[in-house]
mmCIF file of C-alpha atoms in Angstrom:
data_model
loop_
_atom_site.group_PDB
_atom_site.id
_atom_site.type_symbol
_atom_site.label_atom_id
_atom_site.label_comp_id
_atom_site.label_asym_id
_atom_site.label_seq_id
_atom_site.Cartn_x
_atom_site.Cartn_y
_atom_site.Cartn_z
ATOM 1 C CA UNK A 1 -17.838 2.018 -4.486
ATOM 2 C CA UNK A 2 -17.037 0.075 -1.523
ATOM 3 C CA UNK A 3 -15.527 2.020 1.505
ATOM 4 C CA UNK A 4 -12.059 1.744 2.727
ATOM 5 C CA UNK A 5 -12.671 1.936 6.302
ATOM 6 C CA UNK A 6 -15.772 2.805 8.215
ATOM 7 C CA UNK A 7 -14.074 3.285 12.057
ATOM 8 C CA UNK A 8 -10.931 5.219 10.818
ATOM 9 C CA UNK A 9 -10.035 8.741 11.811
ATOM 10 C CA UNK A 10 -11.646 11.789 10.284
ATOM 11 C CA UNK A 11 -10.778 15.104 9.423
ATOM 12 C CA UNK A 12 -13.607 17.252 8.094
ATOM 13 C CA UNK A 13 -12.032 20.221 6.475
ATOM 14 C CA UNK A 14 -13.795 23.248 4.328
ATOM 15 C CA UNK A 15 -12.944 23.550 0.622
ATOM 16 C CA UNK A 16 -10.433 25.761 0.716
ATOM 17 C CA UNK A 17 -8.404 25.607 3.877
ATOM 18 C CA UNK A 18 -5.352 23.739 4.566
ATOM 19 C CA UNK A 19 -5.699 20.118 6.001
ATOM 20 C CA UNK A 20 -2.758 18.768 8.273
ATOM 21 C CA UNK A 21 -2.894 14.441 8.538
ATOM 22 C CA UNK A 22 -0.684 13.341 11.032
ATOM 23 C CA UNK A 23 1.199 9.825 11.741
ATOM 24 C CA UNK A 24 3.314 8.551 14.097
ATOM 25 C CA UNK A 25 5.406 5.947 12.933
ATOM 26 C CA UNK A 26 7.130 2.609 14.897
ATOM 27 C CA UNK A 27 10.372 1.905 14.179
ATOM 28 C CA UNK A 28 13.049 4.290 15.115
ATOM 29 C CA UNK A 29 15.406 2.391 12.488
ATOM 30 C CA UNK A 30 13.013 3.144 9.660
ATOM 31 C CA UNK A 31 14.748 5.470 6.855
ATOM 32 C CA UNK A 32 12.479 6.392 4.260
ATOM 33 C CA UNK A 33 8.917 7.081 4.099
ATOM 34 C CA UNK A 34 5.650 7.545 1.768
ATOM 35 C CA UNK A 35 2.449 8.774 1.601
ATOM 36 C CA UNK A 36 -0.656 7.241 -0.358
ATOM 37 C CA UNK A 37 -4.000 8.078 -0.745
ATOM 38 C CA UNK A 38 -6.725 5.640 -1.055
ATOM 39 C CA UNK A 39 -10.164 7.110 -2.797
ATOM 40 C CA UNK A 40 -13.208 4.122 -2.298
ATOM 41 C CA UNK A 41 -12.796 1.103 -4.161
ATOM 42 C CA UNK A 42 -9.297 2.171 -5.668
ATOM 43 C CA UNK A 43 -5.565 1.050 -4.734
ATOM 44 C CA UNK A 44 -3.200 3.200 -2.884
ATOM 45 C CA UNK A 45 -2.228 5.782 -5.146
ATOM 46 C CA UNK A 46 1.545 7.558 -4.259
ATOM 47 C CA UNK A 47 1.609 11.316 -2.927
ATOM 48 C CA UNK A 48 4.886 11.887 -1.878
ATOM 49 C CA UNK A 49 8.056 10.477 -0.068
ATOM 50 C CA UNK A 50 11.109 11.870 2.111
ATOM 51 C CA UNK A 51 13.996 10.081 3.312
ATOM 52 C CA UNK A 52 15.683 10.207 6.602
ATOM 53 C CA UNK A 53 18.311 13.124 5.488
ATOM 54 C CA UNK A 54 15.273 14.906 5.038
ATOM 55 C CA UNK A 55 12.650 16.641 7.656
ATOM 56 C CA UNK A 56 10.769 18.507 4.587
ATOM 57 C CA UNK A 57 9.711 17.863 1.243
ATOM 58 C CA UNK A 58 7.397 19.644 -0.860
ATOM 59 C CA UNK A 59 5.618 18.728 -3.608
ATOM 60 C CA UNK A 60 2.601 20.477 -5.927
ATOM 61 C CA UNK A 61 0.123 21.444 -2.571
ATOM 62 C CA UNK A 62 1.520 19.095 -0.843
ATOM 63 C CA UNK A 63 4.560 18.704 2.186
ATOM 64 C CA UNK A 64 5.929 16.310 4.140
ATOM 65 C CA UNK A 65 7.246 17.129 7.741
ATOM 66 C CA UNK A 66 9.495 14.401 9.111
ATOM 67 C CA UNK A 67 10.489 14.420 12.879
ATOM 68 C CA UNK A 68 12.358 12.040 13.618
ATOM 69 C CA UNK A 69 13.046 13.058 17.291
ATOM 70 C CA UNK A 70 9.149 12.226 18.157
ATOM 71 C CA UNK A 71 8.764 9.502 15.033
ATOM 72 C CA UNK A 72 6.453 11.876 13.566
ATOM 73 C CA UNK A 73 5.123 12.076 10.351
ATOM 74 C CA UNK A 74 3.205 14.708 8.663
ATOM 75 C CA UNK A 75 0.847 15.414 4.941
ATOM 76 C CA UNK A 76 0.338 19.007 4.573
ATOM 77 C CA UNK A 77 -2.698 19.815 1.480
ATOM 78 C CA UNK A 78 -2.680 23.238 0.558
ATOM 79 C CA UNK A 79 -6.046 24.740 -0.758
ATOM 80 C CA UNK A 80 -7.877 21.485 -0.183
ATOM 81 C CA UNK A 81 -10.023 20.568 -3.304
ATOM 82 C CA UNK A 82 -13.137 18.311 -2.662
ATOM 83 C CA UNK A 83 -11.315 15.475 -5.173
ATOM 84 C CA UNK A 84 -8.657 15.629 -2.079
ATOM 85 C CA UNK A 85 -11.402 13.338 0.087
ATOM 86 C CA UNK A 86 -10.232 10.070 0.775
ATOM 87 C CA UNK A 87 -7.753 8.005 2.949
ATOM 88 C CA UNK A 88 -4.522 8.355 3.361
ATOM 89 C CA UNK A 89 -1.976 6.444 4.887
ATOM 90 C CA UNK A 90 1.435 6.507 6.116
ATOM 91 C CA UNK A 91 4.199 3.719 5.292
ATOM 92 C CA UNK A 92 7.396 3.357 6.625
ATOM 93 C CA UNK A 93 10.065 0.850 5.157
ATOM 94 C CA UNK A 94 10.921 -1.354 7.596
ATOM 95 C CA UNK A 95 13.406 -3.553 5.933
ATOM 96 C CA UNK A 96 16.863 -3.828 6.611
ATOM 97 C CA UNK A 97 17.009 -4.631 3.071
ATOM 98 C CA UNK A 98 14.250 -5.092 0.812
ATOM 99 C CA UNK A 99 11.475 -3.013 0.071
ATOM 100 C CA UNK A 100 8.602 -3.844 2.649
ATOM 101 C CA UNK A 101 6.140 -1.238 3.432
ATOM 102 C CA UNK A 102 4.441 -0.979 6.857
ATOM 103 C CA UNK A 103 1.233 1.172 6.815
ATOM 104 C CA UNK A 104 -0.377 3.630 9.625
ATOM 105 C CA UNK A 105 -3.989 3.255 10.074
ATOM 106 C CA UNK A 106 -5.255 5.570 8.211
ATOM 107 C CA UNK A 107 -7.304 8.741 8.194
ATOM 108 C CA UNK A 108 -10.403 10.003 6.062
ATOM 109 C CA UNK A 109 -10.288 13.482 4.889
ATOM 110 C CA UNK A 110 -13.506 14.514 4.148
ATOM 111 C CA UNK A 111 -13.941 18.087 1.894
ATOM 112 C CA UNK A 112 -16.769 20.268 2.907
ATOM 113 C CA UNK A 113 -17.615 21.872 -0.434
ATOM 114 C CA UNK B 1 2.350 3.482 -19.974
ATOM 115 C CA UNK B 2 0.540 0.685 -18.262
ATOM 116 C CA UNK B 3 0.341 0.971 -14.301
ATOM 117 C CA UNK B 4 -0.136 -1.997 -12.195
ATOM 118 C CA UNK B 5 -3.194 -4.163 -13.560
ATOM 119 C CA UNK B 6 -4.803 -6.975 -11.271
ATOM 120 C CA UNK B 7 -7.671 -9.822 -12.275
ATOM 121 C CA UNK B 8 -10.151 -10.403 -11.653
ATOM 122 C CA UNK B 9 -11.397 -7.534 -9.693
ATOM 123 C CA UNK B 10 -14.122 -9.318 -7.379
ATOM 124 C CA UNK B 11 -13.905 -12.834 -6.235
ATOM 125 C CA UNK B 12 -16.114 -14.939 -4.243
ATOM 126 C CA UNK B 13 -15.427 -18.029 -2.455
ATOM 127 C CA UNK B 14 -16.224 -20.580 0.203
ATOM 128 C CA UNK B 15 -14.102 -21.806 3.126
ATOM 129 C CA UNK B 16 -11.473 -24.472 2.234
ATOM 130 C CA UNK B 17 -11.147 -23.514 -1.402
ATOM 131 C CA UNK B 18 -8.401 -22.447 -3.154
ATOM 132 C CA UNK B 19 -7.966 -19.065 -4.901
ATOM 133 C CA UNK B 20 -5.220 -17.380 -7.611
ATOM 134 C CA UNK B 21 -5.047 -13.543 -7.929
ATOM 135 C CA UNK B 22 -2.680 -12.461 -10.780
ATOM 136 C CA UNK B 23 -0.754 -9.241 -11.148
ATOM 137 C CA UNK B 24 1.075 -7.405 -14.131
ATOM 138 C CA UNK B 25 3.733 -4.609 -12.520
ATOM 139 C CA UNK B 26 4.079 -1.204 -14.112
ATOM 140 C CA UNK B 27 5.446 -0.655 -17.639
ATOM 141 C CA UNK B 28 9.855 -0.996 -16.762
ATOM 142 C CA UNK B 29 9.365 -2.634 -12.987
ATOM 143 C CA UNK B 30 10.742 -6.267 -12.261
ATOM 144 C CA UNK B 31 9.664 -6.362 -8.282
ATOM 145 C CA UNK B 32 6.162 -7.049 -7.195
ATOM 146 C CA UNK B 33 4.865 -6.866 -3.742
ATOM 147 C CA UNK B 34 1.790 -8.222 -2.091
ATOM 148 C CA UNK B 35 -0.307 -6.886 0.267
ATOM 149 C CA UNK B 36 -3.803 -7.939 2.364
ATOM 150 C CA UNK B 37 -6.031 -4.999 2.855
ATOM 151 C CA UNK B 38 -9.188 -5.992 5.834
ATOM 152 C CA UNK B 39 -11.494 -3.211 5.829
ATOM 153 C CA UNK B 40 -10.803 -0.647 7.821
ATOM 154 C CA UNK B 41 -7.460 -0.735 8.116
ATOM 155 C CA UNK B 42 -4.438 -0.299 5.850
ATOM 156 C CA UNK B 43 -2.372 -2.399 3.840
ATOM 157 C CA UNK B 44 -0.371 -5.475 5.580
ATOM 158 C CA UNK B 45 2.822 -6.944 3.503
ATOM 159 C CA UNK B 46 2.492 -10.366 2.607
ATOM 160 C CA UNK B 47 5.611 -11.027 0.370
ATOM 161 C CA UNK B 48 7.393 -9.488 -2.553
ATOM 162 C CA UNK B 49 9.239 -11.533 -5.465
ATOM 163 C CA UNK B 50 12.293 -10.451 -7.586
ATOM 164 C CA UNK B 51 14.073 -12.603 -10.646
ATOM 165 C CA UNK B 52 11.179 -15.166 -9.504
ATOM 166 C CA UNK B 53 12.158 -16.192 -5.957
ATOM 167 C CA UNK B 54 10.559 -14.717 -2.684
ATOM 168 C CA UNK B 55 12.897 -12.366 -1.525
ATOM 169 C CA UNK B 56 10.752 -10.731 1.697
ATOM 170 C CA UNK B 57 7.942 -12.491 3.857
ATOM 171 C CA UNK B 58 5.490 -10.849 6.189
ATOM 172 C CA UNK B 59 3.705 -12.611 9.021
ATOM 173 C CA UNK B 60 1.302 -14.533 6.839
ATOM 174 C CA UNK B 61 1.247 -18.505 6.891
ATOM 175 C CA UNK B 62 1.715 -20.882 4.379
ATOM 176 C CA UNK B 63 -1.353 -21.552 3.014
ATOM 177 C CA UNK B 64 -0.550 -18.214 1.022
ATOM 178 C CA UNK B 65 2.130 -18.920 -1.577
ATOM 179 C CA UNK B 66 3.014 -16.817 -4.695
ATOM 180 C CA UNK B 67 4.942 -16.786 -8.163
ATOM 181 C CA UNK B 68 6.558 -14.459 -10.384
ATOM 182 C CA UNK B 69 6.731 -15.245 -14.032
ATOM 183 C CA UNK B 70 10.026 -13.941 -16.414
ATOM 184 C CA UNK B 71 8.065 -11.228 -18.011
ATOM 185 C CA UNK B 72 7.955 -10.154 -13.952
ATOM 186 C CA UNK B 73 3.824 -10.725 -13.589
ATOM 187 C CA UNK B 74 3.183 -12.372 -10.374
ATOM 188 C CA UNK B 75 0.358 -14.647 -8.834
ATOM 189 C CA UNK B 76 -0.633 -14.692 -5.175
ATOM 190 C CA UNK B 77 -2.014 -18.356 -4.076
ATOM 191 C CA UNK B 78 -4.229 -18.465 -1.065
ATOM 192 C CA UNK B 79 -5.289 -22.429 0.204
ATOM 193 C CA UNK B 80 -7.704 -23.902 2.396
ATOM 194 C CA UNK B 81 -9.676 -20.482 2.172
ATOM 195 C CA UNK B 82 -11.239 -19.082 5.556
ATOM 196 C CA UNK B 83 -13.781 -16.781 6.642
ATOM 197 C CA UNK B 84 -10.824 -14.133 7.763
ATOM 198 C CA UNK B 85 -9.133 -14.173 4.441
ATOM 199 C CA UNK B 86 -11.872 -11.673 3.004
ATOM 200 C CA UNK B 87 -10.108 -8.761 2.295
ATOM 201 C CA UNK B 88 -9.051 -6.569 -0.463
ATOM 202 C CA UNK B 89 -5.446 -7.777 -1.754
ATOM 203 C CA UNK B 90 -3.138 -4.933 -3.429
ATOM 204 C CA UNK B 91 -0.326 -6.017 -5.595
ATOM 205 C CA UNK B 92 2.873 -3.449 -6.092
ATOM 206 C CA UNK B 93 5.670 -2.896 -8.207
ATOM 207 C CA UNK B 94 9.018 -1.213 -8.351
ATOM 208 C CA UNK B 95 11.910 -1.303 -9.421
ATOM 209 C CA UNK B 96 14.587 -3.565 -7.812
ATOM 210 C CA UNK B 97 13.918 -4.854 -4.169
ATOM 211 C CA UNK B 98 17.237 -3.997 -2.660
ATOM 212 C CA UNK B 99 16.687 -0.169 -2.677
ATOM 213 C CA UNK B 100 13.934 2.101 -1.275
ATOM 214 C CA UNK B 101 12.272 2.509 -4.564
ATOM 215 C CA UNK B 102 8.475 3.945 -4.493
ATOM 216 C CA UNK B 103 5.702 0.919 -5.261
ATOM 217 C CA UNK B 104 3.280 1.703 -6.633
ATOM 218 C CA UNK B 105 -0.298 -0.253 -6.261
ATOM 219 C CA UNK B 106 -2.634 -1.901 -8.531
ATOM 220 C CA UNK B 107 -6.890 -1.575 -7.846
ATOM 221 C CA UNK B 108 -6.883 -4.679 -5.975
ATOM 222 C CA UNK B 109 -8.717 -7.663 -5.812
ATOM 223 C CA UNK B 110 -11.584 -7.697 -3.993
ATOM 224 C CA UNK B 111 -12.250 -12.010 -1.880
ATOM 225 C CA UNK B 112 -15.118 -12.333 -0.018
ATOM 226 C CA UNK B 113 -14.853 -16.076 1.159
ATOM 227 C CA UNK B 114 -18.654 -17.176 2.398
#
């Protein structure tokens, strides 16, 4: 399959071990937040979300840390499996109303078997 | 349950044509989002139609134009094609368009325009 992005930032992890992805977000308004991962040739498929109430949410092997002091966004992946490799993105909804989605850059995780 | 299907899947094109990309939301969802996708980089919100009208806009010009149908499938219309319009374009649905509800995104459709 294609590639999703070929200058993005990546995190090289061993099978096994924890993997932290980090974002920083924009918009100090923005309320609600997601997480997708992106394998090669694929859409976005949805991890996991949290809302501005929230500064943790767990999921199965993975958490979201929300700081909203620092507009900082976090993916924890517990145990990272080598079908864990792709890219994943932060979004942020941006709209005052509506249901737009503003996306980070991105980062490749990469799973050293 | 049928997720988010797209057609076709690969496109190409040359400059100043026209193009239509269609889009069938999730099994339940009546909102559909589009999105542009340039390599490298992540997803950028074009619009996103509800009960058929364009309710949300991104930064995107005219020349791209859309539709949703009553049974809530969408097109996205791109005109007078150029070079910087190849890109990988997502389609979404949810539920609603008022509330934060989670989209969720089709394969894509991939437009090289030569």
């Amino acid at each position: 399959g294609e590639s999703v992005g070929l200058h993005l930032p990546t995190l090289s992890v061993q099978e096994g071990d924890n993997s932290i992805i980090n974002c920083a977000y924009s918009n100090s308004a923005s309320d609600y937040f997601i997480w997708y991962k992106q394998e090669s040739g694929k859409g976005p498929q949805f991890i996991i979300d949290i809302r501005s109430n929230m500064d943790k949410r767990q999921g199965q092997r993975v958490t979201v840390l929300l700081n909203k002091t620092v507009k900082h966004l976090s993916l924890q992946i517990a145990a990272t499996q080598p079908g864990d490799s792709a890219v994943y993105f932060c979004a942020e909804n941006t709209g005052n109303a509506g249901n737009m989605l503003t996306f980070g850059g991105g980062t490749r995780l990469m799973v050293k078997p | 349950d049928a997720g988010v299907t797209q057609s076709p899947t690969h496109l190409i094109k040359t400059r100043g044509q026209q193009v239509t990309l269609r889009c069938s939301p999730k099994s339940g969802h009546d909102t559909v989002s589009w999105y542009q996708q340039a390599l490298g980089q992540g997803p950028q919100f074009i619009f996103q139609y509800y009960e058929e009208e364009e309710r949300q806009r991104g930064n995107f010009p005219d020349r791209f134009s859309g539709h949703q149908f009553p049974n809530y499938s969408s097109e996205l219309n791109v005109n007078a094609l150029l070079l910087g319009d190849s890109a990988l374009y997502l389609c979404a649905s949810s539920l609603g368009w008022a509330n934060q509800e989670t989209q969720y995104f089709g394969p894509g459709t991939r437009l090289l325009v030569l």
